[in-house]
mmCIF file of C-alpha atoms in Angstrom:
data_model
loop_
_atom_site.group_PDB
_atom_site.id
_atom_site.type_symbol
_atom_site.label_atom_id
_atom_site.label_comp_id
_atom_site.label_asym_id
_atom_site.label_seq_id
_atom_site.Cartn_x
_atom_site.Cartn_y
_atom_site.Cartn_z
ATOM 1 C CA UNK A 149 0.000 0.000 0.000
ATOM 2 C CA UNK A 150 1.413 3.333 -0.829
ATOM 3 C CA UNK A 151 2.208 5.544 1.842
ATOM 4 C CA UNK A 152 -0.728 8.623 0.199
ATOM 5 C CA UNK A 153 -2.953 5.927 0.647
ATOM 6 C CA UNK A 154 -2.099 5.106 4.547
ATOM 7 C CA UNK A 155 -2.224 8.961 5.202
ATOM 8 C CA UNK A 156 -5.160 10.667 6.355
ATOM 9 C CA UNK A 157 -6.213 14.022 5.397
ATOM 10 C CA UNK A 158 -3.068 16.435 6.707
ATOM 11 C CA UNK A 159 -4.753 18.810 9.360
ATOM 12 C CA UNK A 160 -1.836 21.181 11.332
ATOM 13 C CA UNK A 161 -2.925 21.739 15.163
ATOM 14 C CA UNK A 162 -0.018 24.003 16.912
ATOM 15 C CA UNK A 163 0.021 24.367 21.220
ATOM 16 C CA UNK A 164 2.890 26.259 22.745
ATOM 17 C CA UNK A 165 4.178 24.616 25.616
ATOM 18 C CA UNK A 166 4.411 26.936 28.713
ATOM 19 C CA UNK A 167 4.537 30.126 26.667
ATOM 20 C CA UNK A 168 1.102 31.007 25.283
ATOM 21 C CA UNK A 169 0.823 33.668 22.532
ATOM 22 C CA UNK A 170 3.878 33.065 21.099
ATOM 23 C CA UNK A 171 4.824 32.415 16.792
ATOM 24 C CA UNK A 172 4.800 28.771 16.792
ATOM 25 C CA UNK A 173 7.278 28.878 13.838
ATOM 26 C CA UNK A 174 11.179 27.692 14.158
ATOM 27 C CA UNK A 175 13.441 30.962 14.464
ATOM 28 C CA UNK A 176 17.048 31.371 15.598
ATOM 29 C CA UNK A 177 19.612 34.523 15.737
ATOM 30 C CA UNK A 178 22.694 35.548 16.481
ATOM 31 C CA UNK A 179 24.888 34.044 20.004
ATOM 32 C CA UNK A 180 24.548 30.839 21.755
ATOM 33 C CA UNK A 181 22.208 28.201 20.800
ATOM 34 C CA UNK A 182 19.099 28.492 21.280
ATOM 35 C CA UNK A 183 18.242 32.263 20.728
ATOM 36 C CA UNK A 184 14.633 31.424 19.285
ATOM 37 C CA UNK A 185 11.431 28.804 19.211
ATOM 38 C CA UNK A 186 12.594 25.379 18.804
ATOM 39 C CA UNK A 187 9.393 23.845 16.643
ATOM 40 C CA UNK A 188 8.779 20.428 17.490
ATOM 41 C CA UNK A 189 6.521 18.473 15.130
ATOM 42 C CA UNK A 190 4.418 15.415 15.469
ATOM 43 C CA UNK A 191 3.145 13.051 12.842
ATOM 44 C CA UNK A 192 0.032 11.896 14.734
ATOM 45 C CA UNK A 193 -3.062 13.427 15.301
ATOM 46 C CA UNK A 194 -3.453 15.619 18.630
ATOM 47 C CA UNK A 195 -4.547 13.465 21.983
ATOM 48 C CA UNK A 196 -2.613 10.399 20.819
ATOM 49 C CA UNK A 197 0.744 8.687 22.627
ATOM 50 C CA UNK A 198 3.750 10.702 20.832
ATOM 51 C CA UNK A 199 1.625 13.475 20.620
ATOM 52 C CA UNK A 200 1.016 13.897 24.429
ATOM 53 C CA UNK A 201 5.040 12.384 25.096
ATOM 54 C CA UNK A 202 5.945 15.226 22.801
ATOM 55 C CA UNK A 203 3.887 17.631 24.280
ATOM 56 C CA UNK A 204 5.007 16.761 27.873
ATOM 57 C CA UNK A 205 8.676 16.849 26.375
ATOM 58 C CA UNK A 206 8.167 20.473 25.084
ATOM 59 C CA UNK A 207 7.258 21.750 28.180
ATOM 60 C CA UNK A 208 10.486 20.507 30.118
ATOM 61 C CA UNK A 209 12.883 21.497 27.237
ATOM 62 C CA UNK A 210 11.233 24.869 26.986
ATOM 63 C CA UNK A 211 12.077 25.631 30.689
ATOM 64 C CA UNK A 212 15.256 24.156 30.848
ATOM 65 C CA UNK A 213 16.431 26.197 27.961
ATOM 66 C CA UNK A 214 14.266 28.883 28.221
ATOM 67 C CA UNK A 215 12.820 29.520 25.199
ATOM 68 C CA UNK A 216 9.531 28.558 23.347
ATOM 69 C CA UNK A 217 8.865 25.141 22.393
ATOM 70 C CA UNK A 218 5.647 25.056 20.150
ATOM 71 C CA UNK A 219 4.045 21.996 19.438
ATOM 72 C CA UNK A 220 2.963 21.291 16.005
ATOM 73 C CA UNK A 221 0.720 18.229 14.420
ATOM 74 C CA UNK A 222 1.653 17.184 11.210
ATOM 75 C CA UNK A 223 -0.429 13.515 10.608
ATOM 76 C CA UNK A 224 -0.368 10.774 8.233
ATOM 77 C CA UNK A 225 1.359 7.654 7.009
ATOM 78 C CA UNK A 226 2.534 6.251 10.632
ATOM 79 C CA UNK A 227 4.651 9.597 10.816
ATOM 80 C CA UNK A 228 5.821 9.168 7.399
ATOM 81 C CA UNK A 229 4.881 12.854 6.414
ATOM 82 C CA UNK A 230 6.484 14.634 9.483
ATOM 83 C CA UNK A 231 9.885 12.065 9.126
ATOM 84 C CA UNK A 232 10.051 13.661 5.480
ATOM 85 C CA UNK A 233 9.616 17.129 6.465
ATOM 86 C CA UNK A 234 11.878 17.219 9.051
ATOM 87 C CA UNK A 235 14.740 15.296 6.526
ATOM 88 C CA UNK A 236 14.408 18.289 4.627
ATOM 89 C CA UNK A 237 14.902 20.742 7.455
ATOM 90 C CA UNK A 238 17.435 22.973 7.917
ATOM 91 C CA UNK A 239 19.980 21.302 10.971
ATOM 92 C CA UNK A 240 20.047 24.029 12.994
ATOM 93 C CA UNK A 241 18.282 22.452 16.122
ATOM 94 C CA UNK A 242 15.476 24.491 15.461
ATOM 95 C CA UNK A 243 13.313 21.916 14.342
ATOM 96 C CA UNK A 244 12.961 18.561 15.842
ATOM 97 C CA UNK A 245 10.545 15.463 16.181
ATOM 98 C CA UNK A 246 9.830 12.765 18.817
ATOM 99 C CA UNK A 247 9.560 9.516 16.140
ATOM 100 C CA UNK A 248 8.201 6.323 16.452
ATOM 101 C CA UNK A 249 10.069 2.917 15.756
ATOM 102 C CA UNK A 250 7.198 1.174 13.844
ATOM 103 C CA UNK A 251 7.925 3.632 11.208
ATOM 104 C CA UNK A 252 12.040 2.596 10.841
ATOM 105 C CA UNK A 253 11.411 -0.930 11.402
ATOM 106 C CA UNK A 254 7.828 -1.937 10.714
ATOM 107 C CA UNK A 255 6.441 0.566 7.459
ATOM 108 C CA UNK A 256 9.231 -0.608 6.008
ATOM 109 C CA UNK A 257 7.824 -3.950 5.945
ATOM 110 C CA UNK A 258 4.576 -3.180 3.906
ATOM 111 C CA UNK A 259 5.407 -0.507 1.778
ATOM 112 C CA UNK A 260 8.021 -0.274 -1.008
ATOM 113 C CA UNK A 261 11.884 0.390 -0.916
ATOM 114 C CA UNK A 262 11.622 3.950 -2.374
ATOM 115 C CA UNK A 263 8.778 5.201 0.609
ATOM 116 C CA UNK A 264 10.283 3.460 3.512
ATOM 117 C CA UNK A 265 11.890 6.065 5.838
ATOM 118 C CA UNK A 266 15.351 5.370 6.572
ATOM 119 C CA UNK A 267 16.805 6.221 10.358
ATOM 120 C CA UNK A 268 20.590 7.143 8.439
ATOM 121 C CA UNK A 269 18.423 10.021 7.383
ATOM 122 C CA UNK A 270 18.105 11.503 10.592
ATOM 123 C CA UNK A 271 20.596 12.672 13.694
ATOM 124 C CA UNK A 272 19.263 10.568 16.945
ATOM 125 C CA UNK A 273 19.063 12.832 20.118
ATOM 126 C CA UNK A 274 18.150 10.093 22.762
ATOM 127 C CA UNK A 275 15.875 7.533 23.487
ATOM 128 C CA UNK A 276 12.023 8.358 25.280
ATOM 129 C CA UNK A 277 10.005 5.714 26.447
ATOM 130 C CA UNK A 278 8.303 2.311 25.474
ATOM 131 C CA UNK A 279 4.585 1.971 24.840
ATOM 132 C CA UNK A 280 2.987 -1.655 25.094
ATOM 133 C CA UNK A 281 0.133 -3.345 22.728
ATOM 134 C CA UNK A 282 -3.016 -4.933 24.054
ATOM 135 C CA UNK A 283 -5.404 -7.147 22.060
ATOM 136 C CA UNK A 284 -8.712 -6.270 23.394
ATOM 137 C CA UNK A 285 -12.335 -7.666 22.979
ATOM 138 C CA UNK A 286 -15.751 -5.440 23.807
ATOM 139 C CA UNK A 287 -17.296 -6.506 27.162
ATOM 140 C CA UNK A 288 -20.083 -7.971 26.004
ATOM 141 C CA UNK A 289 -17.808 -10.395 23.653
ATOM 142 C CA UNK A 290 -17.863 -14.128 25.339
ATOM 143 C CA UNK A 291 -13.882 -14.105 25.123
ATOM 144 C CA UNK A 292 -11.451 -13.977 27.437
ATOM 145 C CA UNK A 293 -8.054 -15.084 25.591
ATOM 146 C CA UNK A 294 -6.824 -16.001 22.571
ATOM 147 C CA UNK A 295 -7.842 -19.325 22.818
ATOM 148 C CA UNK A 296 -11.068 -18.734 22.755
ATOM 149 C CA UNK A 297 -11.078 -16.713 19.505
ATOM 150 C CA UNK A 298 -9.678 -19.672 18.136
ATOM 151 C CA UNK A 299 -12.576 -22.001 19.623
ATOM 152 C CA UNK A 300 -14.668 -19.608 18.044
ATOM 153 C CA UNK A 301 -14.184 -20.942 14.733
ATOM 154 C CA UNK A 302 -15.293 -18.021 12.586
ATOM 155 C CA UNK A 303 -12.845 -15.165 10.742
ATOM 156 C CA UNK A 304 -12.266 -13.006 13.015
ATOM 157 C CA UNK A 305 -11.893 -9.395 12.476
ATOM 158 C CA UNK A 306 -9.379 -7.162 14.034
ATOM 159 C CA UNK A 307 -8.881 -3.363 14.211
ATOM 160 C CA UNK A 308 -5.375 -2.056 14.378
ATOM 161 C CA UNK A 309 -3.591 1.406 14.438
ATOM 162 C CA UNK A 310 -2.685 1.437 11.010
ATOM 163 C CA UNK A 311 -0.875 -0.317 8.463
ATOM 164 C CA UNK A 312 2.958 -0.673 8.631
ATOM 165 C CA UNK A 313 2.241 -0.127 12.792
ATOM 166 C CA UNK A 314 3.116 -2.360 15.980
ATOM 167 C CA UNK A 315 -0.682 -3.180 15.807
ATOM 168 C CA UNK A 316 -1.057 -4.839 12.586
ATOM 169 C CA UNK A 317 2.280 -6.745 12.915
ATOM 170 C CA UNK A 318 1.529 -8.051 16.858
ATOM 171 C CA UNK A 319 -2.412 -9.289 15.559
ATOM 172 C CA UNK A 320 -0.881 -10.716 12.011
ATOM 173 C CA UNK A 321 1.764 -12.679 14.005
ATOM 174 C CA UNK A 322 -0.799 -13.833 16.881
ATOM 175 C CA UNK A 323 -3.167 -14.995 14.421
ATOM 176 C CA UNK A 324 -1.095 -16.337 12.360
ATOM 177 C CA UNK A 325 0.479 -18.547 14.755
ATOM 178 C CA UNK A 326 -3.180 -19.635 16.589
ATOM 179 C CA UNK A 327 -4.028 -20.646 13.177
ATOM 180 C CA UNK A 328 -7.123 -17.985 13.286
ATOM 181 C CA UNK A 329 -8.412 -17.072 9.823
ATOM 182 C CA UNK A 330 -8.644 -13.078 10.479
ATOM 183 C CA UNK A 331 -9.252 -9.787 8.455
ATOM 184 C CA UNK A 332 -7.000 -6.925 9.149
ATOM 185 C CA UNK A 333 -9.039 -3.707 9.270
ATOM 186 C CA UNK A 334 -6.824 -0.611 9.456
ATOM 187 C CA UNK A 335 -7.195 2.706 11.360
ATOM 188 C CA UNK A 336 -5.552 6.088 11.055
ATOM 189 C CA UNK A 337 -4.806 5.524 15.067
ATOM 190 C CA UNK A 338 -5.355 4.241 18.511
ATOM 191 C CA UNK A 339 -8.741 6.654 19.285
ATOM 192 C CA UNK A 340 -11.095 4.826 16.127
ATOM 193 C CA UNK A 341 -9.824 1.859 16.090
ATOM 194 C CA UNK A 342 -11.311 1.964 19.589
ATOM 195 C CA UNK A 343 -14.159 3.782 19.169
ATOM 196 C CA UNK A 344 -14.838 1.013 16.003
ATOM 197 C CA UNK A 345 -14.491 -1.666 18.611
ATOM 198 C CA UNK A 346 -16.626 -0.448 20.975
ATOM 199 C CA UNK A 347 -19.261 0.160 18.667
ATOM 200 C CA UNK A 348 -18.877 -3.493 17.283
ATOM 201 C CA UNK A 349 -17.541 -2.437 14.165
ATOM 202 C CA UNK A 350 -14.593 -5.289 14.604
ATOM 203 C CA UNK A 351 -14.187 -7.959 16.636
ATOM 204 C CA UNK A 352 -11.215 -7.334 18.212
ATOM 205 C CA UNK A 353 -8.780 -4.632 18.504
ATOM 206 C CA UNK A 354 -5.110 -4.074 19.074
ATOM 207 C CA UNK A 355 -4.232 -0.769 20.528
ATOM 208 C CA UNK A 356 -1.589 0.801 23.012
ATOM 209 C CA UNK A 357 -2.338 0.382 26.469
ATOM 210 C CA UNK A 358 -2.095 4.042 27.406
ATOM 211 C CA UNK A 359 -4.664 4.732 24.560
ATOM 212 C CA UNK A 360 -7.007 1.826 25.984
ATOM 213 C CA UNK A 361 -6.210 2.046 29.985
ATOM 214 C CA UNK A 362 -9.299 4.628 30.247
ATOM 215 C CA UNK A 363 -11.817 2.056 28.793
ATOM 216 C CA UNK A 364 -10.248 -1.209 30.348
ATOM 217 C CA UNK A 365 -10.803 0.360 33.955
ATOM 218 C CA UNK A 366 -14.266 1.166 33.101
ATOM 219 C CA UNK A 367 -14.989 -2.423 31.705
ATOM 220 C CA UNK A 368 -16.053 -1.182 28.686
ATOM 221 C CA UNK A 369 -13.356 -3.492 27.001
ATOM 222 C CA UNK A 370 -11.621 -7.041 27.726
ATOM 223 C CA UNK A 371 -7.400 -7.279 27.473
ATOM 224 C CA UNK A 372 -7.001 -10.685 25.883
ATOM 225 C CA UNK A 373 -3.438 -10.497 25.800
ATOM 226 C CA UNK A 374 -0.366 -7.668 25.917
ATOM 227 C CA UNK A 375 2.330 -8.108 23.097
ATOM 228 C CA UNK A 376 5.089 -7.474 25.742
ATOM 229 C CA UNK A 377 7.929 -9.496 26.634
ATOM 230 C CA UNK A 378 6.274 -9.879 30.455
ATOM 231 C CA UNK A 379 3.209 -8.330 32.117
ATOM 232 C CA UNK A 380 3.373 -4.767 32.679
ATOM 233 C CA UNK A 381 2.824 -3.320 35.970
ATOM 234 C CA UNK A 382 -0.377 -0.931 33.872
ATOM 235 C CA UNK A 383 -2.093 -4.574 33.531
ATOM 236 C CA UNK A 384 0.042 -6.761 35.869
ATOM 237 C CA UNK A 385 -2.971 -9.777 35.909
ATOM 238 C CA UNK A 386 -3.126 -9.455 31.918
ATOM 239 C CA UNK A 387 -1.302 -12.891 30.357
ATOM 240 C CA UNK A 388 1.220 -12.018 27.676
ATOM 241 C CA UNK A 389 0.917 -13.555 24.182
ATOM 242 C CA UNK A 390 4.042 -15.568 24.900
ATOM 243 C CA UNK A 391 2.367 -17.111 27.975
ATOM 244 C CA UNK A 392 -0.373 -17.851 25.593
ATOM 245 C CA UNK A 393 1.803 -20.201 23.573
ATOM 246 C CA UNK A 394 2.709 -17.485 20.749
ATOM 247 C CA UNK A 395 6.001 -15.719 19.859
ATOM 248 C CA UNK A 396 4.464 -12.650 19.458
ATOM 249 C CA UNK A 397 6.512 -9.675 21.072
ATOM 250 C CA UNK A 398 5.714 -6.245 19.719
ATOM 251 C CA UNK A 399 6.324 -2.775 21.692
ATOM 252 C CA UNK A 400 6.436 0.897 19.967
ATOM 253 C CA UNK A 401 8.935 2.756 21.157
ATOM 254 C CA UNK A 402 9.891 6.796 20.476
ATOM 255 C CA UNK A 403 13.562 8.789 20.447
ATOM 256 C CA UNK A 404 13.843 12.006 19.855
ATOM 257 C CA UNK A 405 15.618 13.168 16.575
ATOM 258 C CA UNK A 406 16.764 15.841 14.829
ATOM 259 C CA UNK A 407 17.768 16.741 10.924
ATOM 260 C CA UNK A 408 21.020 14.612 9.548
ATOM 261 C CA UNK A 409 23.892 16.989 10.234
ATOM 262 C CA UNK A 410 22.577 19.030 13.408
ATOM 263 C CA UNK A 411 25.954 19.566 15.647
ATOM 264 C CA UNK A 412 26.826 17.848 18.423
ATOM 265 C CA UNK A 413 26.733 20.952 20.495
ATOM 266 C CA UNK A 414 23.281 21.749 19.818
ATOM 267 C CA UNK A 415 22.378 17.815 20.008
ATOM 268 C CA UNK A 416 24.195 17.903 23.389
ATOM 269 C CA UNK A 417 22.266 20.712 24.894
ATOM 270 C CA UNK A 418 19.017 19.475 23.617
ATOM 271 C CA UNK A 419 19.644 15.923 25.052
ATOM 272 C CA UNK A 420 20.753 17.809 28.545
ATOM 273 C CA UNK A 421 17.204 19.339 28.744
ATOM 274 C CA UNK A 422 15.341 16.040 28.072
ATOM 275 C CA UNK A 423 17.378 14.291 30.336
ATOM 276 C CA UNK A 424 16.783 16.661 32.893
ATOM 277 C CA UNK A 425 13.033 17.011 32.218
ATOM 278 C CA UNK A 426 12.706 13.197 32.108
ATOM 279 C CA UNK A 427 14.243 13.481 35.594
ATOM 280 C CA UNK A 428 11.323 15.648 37.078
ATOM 281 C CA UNK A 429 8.404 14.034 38.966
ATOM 282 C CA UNK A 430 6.215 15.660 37.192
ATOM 283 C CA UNK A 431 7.498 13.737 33.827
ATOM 284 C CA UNK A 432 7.740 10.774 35.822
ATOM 285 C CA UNK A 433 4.187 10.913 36.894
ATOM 286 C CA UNK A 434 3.353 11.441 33.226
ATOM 287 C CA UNK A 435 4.795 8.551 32.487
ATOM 288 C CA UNK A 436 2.655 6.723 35.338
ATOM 289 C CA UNK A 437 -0.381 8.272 33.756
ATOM 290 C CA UNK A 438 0.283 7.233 30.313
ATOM 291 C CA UNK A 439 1.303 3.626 30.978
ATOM 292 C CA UNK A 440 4.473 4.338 29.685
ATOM 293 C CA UNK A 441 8.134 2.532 30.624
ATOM 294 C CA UNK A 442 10.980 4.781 29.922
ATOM 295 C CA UNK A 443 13.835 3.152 27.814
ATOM 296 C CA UNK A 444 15.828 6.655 28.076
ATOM 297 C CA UNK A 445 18.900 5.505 25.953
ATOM 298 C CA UNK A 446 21.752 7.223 24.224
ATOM 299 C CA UNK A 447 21.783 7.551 20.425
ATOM 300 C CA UNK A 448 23.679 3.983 20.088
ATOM 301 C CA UNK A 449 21.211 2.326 22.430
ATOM 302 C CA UNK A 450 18.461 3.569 20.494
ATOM 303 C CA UNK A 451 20.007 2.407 17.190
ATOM 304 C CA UNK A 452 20.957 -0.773 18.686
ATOM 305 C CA UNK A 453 16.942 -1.424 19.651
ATOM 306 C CA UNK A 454 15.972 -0.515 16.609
ATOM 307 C CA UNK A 455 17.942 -2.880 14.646
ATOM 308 C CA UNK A 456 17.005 -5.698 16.926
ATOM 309 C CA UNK A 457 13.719 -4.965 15.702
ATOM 310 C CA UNK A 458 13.776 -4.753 12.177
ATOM 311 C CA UNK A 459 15.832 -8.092 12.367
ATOM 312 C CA UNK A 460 13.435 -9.986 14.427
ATOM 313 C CA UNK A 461 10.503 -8.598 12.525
ATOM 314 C CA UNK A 462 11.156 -9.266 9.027
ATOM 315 C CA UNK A 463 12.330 -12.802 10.268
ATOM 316 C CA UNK A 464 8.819 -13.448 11.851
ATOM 317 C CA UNK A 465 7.064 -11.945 8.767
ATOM 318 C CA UNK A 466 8.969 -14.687 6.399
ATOM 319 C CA UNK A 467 9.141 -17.464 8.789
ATOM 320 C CA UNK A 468 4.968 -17.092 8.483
ATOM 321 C CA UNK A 469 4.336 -15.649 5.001
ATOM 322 C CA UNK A 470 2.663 -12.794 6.382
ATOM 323 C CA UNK A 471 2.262 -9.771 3.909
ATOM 324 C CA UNK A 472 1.385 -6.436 5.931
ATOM 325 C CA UNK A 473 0.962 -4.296 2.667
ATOM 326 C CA UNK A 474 1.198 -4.276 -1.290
ATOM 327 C CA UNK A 475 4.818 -3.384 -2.535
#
């Protein structure tokens, strides 16, 4: 599938972090870095994961260096769009992006050579925080597991955050594996894919557990299984797929980045500030809220994840013949 087709409709929401009023456009000037608005960009949809970790991250960099750091939404293509834009950006540190991993190691996957997104194409800043996967079922579904969709011997049919995301791949590779005939039906994001499963538009969903925690507490959904490597404190009495007899271990996680050729002082600087907001209990208590388990690497502990991924992921998508997308 080609990456205009993934994309939704482009829509641009800016909020200024901590300094209301102000140009949300990128500026610099003369002396020390940073003398203007450092523009941070998001390629999801406002009220999502990366764009509430960005958001959060704005604020503390913004204080810590003491200038405006404007938040602005640039959706479509599993971040696809905003990756491009900022390639293209001028590497000033005036511009940069919080990214995902499904887009370096999972798009890749299911769209051709010439879209894919490359992570040489970017400077890496430092690593953010993991966000799991949770295969859910309404409440008024009859299942509890996995093994029970299986018992339920019809084609089951299962919402996910996209195509080319952590979603599709964890519910193509459970599936798969259970021997489940299934139909993959993509959405542009965590919020309707939910909202589609709640209104019995699909069978079952997979969605991030900070996106889902909300309607899980509130029994208005059933976790059938998190794609983690063990249970996560956010849903410590939730099996994993792996306890459930399947191989299937699928997390997003999100670095921050800037344009190929940014200098290391400015990288430096920029790293100091997120290190230093990460340190904060207010960004720790974030984290809390968002079900979120910081992985706060350095640049070669980020790249060294990533590859892991993209290795054990295309190796699970041959070993099982599954195609994600038309190439």
């Amino acid at each position: 599938m080609r990456l205009i087709q993934m994309a939704a409709a482009t829509g641009v929401v800016a909020l200024l972090a901590g300094c209301g009023g102000v140009k949300t456009t990128a500026t610099g000037g003369d002396g020390d870095y940073p003398t203007g608005n450092i523009q941070m960009t998001v390629g999801a949809a406002p009220g999502g994961s990366t764009d509430l970790i960005t958001r959060a991250i704005a604020e503390g960099v913004g204080k810590e260096l003491g200038v405006p750091v404007p938040v602005v939404n640039k959706p479509g293509a599993n971040g696809a769009l905003n990756a491009k834009e900022l390639q293209s950006a001028k590497p000033d540190g005036y511009k940069i992006a919080v990214q995902n991993a499904s887009l370096f190691t999972i798009t890749p996957l299911a769209v051709s050579a010439n879209e894919a997104v490359k992570l040489d194409d970017f400077d890496l800043i430092g690593g953010i925080s993991q966000d799991d996967y949770v295969l859910l079922a309404p409440a008024s579904s009859t299942v509890k597991s996995i093994a029970d969709l299986k018992k339920s011997g019809k084609n089951i049919k299962y919402g996910t955050t996209g195509v080319g995301t952590g979603a599709q791949l964890a519910s193509a590779l459970a599936f798969k594996q259970a021997g489940i005939p299934a139909t993959d039906v993509p959405f542009d994001g965590g919020a309707p894919a939910l909202t589609a499963l709640l209104g019995s538009q699909v069978d079952v969903a997979t969605i991030q557990v900070g996106d889902s925690i909300a309607q899980i507490k509130a029994k208005k959904v059933v976790p059938l299984a998190v794609f983690s490597a063990e249970r996560i404190k956010f849903l410590p009495d939730v099996p994993t797929a792996k306890e459930q007899g399947y191989d299937v271990v699928v997390s997003q996680y999100r670095f921050l980045t800037a344009p190929k050729g940014t200098p290391d002082a400015i990288k430096t600087k920029l790293l100091d500030a997120a290190k230093k907001t990460f340190a904060t209990e207010a960004y720790k208590k974030f984290n809390d809220d968002h079900c979120l388990t910081p992985i706060e690497g350095t640049p070669d502990e980020v790249r060294k994840i990533l590859d892991e991924y993209a290795t054990k992921y295309k190796a699970q998508l041959d070993q099982y013949q599954i195609s994600l997308g038309k190439k």
